[in-house]
Short mmCIF file of C-alpha atoms and ligand atoms in Angstrom, two decimals:
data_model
loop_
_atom_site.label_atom_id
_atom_site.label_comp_id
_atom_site.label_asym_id
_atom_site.label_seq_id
_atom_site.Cartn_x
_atom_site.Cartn_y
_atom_site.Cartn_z
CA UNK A 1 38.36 29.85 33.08
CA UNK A 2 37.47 28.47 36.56
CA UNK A 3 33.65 27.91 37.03
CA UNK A 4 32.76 30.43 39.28
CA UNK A 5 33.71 33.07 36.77
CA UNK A 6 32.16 31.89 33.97
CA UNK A 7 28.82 30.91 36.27
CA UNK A 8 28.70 34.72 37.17
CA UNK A 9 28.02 35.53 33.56
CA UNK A 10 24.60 32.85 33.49
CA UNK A 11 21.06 33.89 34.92
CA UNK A 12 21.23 35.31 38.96
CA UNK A 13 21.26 31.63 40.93
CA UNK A 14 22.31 29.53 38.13
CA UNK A 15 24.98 27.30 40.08
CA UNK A 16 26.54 23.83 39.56
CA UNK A 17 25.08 20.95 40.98
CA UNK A 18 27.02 18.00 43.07
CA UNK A 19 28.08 16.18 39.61
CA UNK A 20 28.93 19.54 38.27
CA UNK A 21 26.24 19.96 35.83
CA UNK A 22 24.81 23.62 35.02
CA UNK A 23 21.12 24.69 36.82
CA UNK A 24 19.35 27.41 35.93
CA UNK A 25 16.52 28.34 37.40
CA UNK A 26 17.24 25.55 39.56
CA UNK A 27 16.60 23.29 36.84
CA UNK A 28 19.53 21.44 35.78
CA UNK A 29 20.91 21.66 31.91
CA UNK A 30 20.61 18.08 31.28
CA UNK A 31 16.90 17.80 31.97
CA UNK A 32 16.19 21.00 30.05
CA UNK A 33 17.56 19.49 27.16
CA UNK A 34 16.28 16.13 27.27
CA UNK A 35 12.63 17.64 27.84
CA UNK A 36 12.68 20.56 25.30
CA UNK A 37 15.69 19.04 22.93
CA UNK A 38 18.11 21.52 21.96
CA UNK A 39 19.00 24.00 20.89
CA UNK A 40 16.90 25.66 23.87
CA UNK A 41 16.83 29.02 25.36
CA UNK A 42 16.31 29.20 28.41
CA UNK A 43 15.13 32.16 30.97
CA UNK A 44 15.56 32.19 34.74
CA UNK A 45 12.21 34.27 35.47
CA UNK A 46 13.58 34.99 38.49
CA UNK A 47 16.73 36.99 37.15
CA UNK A 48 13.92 38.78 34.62
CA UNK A 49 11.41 39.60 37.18
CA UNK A 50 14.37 40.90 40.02
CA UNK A 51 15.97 43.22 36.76
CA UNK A 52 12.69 44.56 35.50
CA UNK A 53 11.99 46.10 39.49
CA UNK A 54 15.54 47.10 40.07
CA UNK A 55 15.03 49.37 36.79
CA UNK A 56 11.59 50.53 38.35
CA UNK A 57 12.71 51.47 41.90
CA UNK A 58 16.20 52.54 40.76
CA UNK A 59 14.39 55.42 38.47
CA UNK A 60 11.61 56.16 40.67
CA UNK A 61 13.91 56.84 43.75
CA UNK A 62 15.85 59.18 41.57
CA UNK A 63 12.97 60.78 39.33
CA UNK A 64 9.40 60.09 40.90
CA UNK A 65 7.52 61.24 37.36
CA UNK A 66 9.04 58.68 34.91
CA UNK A 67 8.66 55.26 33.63
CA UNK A 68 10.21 52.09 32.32
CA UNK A 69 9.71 50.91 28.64
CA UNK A 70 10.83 47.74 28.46
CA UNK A 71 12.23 47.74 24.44
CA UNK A 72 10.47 44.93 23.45
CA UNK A 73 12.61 44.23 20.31
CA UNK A 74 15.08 43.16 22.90
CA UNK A 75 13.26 40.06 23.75
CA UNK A 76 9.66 40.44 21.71
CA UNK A 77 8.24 37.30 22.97
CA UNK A 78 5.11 37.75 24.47
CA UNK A 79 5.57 35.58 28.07
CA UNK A 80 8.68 37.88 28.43
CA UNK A 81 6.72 41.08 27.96
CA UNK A 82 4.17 39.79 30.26
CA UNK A 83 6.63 39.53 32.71
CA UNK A 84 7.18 43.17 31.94
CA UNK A 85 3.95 44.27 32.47
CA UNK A 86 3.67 42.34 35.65
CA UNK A 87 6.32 44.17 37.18
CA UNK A 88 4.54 47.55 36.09
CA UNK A 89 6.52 48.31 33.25
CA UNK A 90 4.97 50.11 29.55
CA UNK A 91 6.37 48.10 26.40
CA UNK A 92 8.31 49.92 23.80
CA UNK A 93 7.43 48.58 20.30
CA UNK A 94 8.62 48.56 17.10
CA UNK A 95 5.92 47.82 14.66
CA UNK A 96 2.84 46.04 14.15
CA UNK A 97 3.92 43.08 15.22
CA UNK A 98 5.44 43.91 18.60
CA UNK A 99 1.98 46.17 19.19
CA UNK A 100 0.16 42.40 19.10
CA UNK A 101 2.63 40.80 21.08
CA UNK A 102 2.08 43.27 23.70
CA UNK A 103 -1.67 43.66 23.38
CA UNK A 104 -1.51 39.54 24.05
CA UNK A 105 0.68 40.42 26.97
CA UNK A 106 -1.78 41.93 28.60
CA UNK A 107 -0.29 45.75 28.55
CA UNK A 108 -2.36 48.81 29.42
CA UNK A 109 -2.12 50.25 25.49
CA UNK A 110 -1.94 53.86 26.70
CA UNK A 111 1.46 52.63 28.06
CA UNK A 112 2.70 51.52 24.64
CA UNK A 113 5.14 53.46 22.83
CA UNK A 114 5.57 52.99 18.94
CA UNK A 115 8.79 53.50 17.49
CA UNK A 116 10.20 53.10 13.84
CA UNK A 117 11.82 54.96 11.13
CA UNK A 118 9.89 53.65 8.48
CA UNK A 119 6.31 53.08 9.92
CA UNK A 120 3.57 52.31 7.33
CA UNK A 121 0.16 53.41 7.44
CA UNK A 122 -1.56 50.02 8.57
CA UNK A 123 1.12 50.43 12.00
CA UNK A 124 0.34 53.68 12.52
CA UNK A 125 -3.28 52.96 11.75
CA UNK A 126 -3.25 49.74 14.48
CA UNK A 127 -1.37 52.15 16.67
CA UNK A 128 -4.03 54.54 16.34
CA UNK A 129 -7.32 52.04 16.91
CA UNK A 130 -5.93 50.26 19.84
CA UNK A 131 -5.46 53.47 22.12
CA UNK A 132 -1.32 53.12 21.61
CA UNK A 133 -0.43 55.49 23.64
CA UNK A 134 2.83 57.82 22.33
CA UNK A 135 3.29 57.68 19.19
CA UNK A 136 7.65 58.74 18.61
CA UNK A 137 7.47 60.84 15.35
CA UNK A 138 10.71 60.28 13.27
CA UNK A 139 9.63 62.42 10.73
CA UNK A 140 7.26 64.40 8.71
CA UNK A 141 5.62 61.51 6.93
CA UNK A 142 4.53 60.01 10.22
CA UNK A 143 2.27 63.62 10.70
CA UNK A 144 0.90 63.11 7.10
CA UNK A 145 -0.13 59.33 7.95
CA UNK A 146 -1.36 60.42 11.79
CA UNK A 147 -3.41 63.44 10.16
CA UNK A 148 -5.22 61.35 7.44
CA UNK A 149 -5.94 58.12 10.30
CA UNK A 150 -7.08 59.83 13.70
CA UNK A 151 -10.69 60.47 13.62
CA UNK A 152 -11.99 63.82 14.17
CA UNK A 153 -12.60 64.45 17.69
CA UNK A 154 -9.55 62.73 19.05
CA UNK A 155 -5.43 63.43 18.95
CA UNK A 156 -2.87 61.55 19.57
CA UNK A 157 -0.10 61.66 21.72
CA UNK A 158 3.33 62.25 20.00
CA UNK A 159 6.74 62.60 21.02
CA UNK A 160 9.28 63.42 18.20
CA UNK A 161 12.60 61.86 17.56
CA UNK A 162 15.76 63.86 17.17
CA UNK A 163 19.20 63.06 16.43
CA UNK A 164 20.92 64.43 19.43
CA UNK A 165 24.34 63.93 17.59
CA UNK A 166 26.04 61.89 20.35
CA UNK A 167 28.22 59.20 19.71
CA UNK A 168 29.57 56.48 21.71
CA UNK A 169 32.49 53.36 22.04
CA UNK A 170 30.62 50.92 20.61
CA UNK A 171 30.00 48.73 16.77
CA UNK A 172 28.60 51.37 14.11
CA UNK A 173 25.67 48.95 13.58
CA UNK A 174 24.36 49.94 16.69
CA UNK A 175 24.96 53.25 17.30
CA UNK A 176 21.81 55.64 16.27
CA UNK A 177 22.17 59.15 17.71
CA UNK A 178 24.90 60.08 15.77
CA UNK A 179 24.83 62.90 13.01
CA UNK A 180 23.60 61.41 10.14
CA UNK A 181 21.70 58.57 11.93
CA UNK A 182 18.68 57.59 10.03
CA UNK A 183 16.22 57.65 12.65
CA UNK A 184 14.91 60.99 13.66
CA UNK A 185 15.45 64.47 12.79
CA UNK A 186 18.08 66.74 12.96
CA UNK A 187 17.18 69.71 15.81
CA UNK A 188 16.75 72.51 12.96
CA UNK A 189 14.01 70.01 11.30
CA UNK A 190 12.62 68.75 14.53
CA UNK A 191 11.81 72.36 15.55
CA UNK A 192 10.36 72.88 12.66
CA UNK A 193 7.57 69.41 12.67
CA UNK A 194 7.35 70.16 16.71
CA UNK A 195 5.68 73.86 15.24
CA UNK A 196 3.81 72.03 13.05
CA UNK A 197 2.01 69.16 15.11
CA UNK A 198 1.40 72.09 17.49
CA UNK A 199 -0.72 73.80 15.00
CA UNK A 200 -2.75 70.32 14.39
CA UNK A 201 -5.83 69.69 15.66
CA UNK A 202 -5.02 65.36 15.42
CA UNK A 203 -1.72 65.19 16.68
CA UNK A 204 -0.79 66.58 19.96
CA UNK A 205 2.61 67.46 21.12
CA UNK A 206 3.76 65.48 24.47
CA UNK A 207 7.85 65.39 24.24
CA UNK A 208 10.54 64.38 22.39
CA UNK A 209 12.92 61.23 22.34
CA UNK A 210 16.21 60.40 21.68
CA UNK A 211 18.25 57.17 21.75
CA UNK A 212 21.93 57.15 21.06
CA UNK A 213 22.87 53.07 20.81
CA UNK A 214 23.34 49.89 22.00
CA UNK A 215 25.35 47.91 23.94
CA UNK A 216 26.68 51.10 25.54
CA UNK A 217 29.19 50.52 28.44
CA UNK A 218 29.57 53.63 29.96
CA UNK A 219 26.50 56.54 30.93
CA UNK A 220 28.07 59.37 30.24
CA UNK A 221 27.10 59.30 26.11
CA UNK A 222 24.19 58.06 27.27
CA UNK A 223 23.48 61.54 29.59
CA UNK A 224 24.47 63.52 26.88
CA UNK A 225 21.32 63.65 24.45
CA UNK A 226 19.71 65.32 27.38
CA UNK A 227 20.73 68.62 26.66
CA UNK A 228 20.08 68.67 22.78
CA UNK A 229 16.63 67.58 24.08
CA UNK A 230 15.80 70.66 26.20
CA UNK A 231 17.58 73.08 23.55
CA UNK A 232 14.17 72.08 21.78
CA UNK A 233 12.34 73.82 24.63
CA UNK A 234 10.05 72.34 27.94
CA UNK A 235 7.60 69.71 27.32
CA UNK A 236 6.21 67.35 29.56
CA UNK A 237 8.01 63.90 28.66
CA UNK A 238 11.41 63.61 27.90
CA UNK A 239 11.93 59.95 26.25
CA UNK A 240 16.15 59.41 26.43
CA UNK A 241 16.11 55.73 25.10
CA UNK A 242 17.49 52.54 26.17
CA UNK A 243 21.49 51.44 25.37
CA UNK A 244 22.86 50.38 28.54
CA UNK A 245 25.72 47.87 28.09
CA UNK A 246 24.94 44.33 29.08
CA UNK A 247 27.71 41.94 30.83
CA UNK A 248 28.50 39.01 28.17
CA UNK A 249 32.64 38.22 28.73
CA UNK A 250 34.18 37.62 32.14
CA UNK A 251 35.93 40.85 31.47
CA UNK A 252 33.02 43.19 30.77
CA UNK A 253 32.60 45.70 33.35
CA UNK A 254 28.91 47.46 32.56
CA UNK A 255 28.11 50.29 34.40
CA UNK A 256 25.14 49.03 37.42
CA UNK A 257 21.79 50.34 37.03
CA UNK A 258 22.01 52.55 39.45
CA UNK A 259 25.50 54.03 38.54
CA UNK A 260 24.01 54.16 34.80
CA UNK A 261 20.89 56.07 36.28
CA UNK A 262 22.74 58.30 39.19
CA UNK A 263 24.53 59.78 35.97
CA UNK A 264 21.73 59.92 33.78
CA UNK A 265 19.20 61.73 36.23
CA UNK A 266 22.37 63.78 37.55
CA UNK A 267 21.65 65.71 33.95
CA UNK A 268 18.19 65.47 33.99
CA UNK A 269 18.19 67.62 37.02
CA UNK A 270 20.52 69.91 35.54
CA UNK A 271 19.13 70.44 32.28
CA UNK A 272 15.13 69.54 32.50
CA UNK A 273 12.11 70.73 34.11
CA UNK A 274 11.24 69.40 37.46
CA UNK A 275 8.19 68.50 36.48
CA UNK A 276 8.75 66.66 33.48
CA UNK A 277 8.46 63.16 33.24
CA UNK A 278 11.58 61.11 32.18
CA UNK A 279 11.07 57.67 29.92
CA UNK A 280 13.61 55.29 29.64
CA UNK A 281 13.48 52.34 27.17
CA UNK A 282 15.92 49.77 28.87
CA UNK A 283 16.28 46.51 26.25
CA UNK A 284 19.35 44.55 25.86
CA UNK A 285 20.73 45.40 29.68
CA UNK A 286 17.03 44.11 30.63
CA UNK A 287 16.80 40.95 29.44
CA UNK A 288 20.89 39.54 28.15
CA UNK A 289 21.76 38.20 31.24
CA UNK A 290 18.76 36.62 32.45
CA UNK A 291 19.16 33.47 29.77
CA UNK A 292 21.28 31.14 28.27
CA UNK A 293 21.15 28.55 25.35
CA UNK A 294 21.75 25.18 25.66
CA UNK A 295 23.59 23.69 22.67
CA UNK A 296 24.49 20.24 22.06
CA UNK A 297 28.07 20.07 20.23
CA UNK A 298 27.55 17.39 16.96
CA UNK A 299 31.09 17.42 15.94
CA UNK A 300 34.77 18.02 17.76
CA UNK A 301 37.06 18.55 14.47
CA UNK A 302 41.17 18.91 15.43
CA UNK A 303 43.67 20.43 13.11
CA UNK A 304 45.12 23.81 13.11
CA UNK A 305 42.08 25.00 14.90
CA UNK A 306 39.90 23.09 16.67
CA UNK A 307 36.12 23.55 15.90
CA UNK A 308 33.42 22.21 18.27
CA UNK A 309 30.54 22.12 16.18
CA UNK A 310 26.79 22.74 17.57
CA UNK A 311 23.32 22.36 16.38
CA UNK A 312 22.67 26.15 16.19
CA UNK A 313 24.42 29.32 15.92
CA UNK A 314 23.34 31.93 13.61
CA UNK A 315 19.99 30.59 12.83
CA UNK A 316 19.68 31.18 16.55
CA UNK A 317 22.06 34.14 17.64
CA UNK A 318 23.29 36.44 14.69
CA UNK A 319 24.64 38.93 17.60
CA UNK A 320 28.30 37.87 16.80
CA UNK A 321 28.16 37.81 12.58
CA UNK A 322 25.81 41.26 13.17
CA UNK A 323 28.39 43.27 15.10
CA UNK A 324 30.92 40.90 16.53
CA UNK A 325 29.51 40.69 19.96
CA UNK A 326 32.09 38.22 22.10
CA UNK A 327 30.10 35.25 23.84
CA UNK A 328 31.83 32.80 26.42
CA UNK A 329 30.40 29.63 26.81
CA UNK A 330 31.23 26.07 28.85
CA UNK A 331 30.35 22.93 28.88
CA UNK A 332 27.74 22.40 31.03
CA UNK A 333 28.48 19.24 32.85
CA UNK A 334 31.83 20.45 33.37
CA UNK A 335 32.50 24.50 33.51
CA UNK A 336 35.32 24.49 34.88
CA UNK A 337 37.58 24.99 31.58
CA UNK A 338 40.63 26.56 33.79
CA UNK A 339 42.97 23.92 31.80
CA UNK A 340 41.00 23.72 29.36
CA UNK A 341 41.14 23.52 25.38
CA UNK A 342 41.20 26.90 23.49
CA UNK A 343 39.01 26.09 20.79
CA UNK A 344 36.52 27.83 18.25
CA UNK A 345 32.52 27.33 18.45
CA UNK A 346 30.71 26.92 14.93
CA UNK A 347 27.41 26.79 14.16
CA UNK A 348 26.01 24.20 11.68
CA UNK A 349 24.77 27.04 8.98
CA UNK A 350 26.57 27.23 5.14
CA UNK A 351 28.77 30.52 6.08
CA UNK A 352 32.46 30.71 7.84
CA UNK A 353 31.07 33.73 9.84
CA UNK A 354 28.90 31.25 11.43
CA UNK A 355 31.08 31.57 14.89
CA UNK A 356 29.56 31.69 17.90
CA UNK A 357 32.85 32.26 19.85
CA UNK A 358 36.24 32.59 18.31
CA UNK A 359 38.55 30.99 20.65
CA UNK A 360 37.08 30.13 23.75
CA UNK A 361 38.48 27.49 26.38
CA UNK A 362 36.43 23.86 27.09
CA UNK A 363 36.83 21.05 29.33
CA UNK A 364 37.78 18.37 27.26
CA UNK A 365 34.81 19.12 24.34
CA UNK A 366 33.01 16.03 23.03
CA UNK A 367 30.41 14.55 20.57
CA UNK A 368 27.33 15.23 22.46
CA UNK A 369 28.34 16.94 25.30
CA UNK A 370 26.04 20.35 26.10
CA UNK A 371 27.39 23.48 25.68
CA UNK A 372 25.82 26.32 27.32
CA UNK A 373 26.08 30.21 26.12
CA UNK A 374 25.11 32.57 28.90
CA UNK A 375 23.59 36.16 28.46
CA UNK A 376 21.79 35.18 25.00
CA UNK A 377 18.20 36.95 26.40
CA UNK A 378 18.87 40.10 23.86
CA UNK A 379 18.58 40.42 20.53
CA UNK A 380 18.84 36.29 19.84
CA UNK A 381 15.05 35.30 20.15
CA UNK A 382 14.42 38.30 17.97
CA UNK A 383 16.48 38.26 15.06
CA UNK A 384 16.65 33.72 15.02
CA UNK A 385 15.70 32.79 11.24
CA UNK A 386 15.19 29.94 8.99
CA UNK A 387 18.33 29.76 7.28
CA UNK A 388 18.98 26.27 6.10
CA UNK A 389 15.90 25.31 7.01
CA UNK A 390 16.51 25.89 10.88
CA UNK A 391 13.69 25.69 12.64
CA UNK A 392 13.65 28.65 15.31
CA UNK A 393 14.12 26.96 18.98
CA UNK A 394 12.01 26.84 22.02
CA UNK A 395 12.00 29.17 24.83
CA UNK A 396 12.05 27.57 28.25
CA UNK A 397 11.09 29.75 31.50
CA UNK A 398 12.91 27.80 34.65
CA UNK A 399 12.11 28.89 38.09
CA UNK A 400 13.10 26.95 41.53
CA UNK A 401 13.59 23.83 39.93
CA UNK A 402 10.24 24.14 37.85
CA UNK A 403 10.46 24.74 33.89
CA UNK A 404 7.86 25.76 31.55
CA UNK A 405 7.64 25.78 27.79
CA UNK A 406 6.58 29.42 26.89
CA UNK A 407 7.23 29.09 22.89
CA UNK A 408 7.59 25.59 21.37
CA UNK A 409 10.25 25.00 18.60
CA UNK A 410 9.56 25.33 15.04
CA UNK A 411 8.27 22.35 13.44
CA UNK A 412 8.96 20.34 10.06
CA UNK A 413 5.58 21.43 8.89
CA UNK A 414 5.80 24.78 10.12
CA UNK A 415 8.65 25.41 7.38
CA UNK A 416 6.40 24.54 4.42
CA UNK A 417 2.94 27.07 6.35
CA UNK A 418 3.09 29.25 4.21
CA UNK A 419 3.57 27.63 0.96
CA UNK A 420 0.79 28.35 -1.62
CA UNK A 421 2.25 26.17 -4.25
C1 PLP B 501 14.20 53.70 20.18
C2 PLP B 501 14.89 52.64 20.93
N1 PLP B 501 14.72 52.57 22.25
C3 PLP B 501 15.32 51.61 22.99
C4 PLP B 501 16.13 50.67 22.39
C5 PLP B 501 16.76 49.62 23.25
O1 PLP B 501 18.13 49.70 23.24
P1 PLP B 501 18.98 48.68 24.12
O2 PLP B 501 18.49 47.32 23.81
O3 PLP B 501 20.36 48.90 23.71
O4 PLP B 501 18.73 49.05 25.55
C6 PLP B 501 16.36 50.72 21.01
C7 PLP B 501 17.25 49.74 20.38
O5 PLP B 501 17.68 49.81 19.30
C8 PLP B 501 15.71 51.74 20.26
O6 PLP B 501 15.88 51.82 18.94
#
């Protein structure tokens, strides 16, 4: 693959230097590694910061009354939701955890929104004492636990989930809004809890939500759970979720924001009240393209298949064993692969789905070369794990020419914390 396509696929103003090496950030690979080791994932803040306000002004031209949630879980590190809230965005959280993350990151809590299927009643209780403020309903049970924790005197701000029974072209892990879906309710038993929090004195109605997926390449599914939201009736949010595409392969062709939002607001003014106030939850199309991991490759093994070994993979990026996302990758001294060597990228875990890329050309792969995986900002920080003892890698903010360690690798001794025995 010649360089300049696979270089369109790293951070905005990642280019090669004069000895060919990878920058990003304007900080070239090499360095990155030999300061932070590897593997190392690494953000152009840049790339973050100029996505986070083209999401902002792209949905304010087209709906003044409406906000950004950035989906934390995309990317729940707390310098990267910072960055979020810099750029005037409200964090979307999933759980406790994320709700501390945030709170670190400096958000306005009212512009928190809780999500989760299964939330338990210290969340909802942490939601409730730190001013979070929507709660998303996804069923009955969250009422109960909302009706027993908010103190007398006060209610809080719900919107309620529904299953808008949309499907779209992508894996089955990641689709949500689809009959059946465990999040949410089905409209008949979403009508029926909306009645219900309307009667309660602690709970007070605000809008409803849907989301109908991930990695999502074209708007039209996305536009559709509008309407099965206003067949509940007018309220004064409408929530429609995150679940644009993100560009990982040469030959993805996302939809832009602006395309994705033209479409979605196009139905919005068809279907909703002018005055309501649209939410969208942008995650993975947010943050996957703004980084990249570094890898450096331990072992080049030739038979039938040749496997270029690194010192990750799905300790660090379970994307592809979790629903077969496609990664390209290069090495980074030398990206242009155009002649290149088809090979197959491993990871260094105890399973043969440990693949980062199954066939994938390299420049002449060696023994301690670096290999660098663009478009690893979603989903890969969240979901990286101990397995075999991996300890969970840095991640690096780079911007023009300056880097910045924003969370430090794991540690020997942090594998053994939490021993009590
Ligand atoms: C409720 C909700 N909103 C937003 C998102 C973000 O989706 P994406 O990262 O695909 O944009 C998710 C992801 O699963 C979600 O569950």
């Amino acid at each position: 693959m010649p360089a300049e396509r696979l270089l369109d696929l790293f951070p905005a103003g990642s280019t090669t230097d004069d000895d060919g090496m990878l920058t990003i950030g304007g900080c070239r690979s090499d360095n990155l590694a030999a300061e932070y080791g590897t593997p190392v994932l690494v953000v152009a803040e840049d790339a973050l910061r100029d996505r986070a306000r083209e999401y902002r002004s792209a949905l304010t031209d087209r709906w003044p009354r409406s906000r950004v949630v950035f989906a934390s879980k995309a990317f729940p590190c707390t310098a990267v939701q910072r960055v979020m809230v810099q750029e005037g965005l409200g964090l979307d959280v999933a759980g406790g955890g994320e709700i501390l993350t945030a709170l670190r990151a400096g958000v306005d809590p009212s512009l928190i929104v809780l999500h989760g299927n299964a939330k338990s009643t210290e969340e909802i209780t942490m939601a409730v004492e730190n001013g979070v403020g929507l709660v998303v309903v996804d069923g009955p049970d969250d009422v109960d636990r909302l009706e027993a924790i908010v103190p007398a005197g006060r209610a809080q701000d719900v919107l309620v989930r529904i299953i808008p029974g949309v499907t779209a072209d992508t894996h089955a892990h990641v689709l949500t809004g689809h009959e059946g879906s465990k999040f949410g309710l089905a409209p008949a038993a979403a009508a029926e809890l909306i009645g219900r929090i309307e009667r309660s004195p602690r709970v007070r109605m605000r809008g409803v939500h849907a989301h109908v997926g991930s990695q999502i390449l074209e708007p039209e599914p996305l536009a559709a759970a509008v309407e099965p939201l206003r067949a509940l009736g007018e309220f004064e949010i409408y929530d429609l979720g995150g679940g644009l595409g993100a560009r990982y392969t040469w030959a993805d062709r996302p939809p832009s924001v602006a395309r994705y939002l033209d479409v979605l607001s196009a139905a919005a003014r068809s279907e909703l009240p002018a005055q309501a106030e649209i939410i969208i939850e942008p995650g993975r199309s947010m943050v996957a393209s703004s980084a990249a991991t570094i890898y450096r490759v331990t072992t080049v093994k030739r038979g039938a298949i040749t496997f270029v070994a690194v010192d990750g993979g799905m300790g660090d990026n379970l994307e592809v064993a979790l629903f077969n996302q496609r990664f390209e990758a290069g090495i980074a001294s030398r990206l242009n692969a155009a002649d290149g060597e088809v090979v197959t990228v491993v990871g260094r875990h105890c399973e043969s789905g440990d693949v980062l890329i199954d066939g994938v050309p390299l420049a002449d792969p060696r023994v301690d070369d670096l290999l660098a995986v663009p478009a690893t900002g979603a989903y890969c920080f969240t979901m990286s794990n101990n397995y075999n003892g991996n300890r969970r890698i840095p991640v690096v903010f780079a911007v023009d020419g300056r880097s910045r360690l924003v969370v430090r690798r794991e540690t020997w001794a942090d594998l053994t914390l939490r021993d009590v025995e």
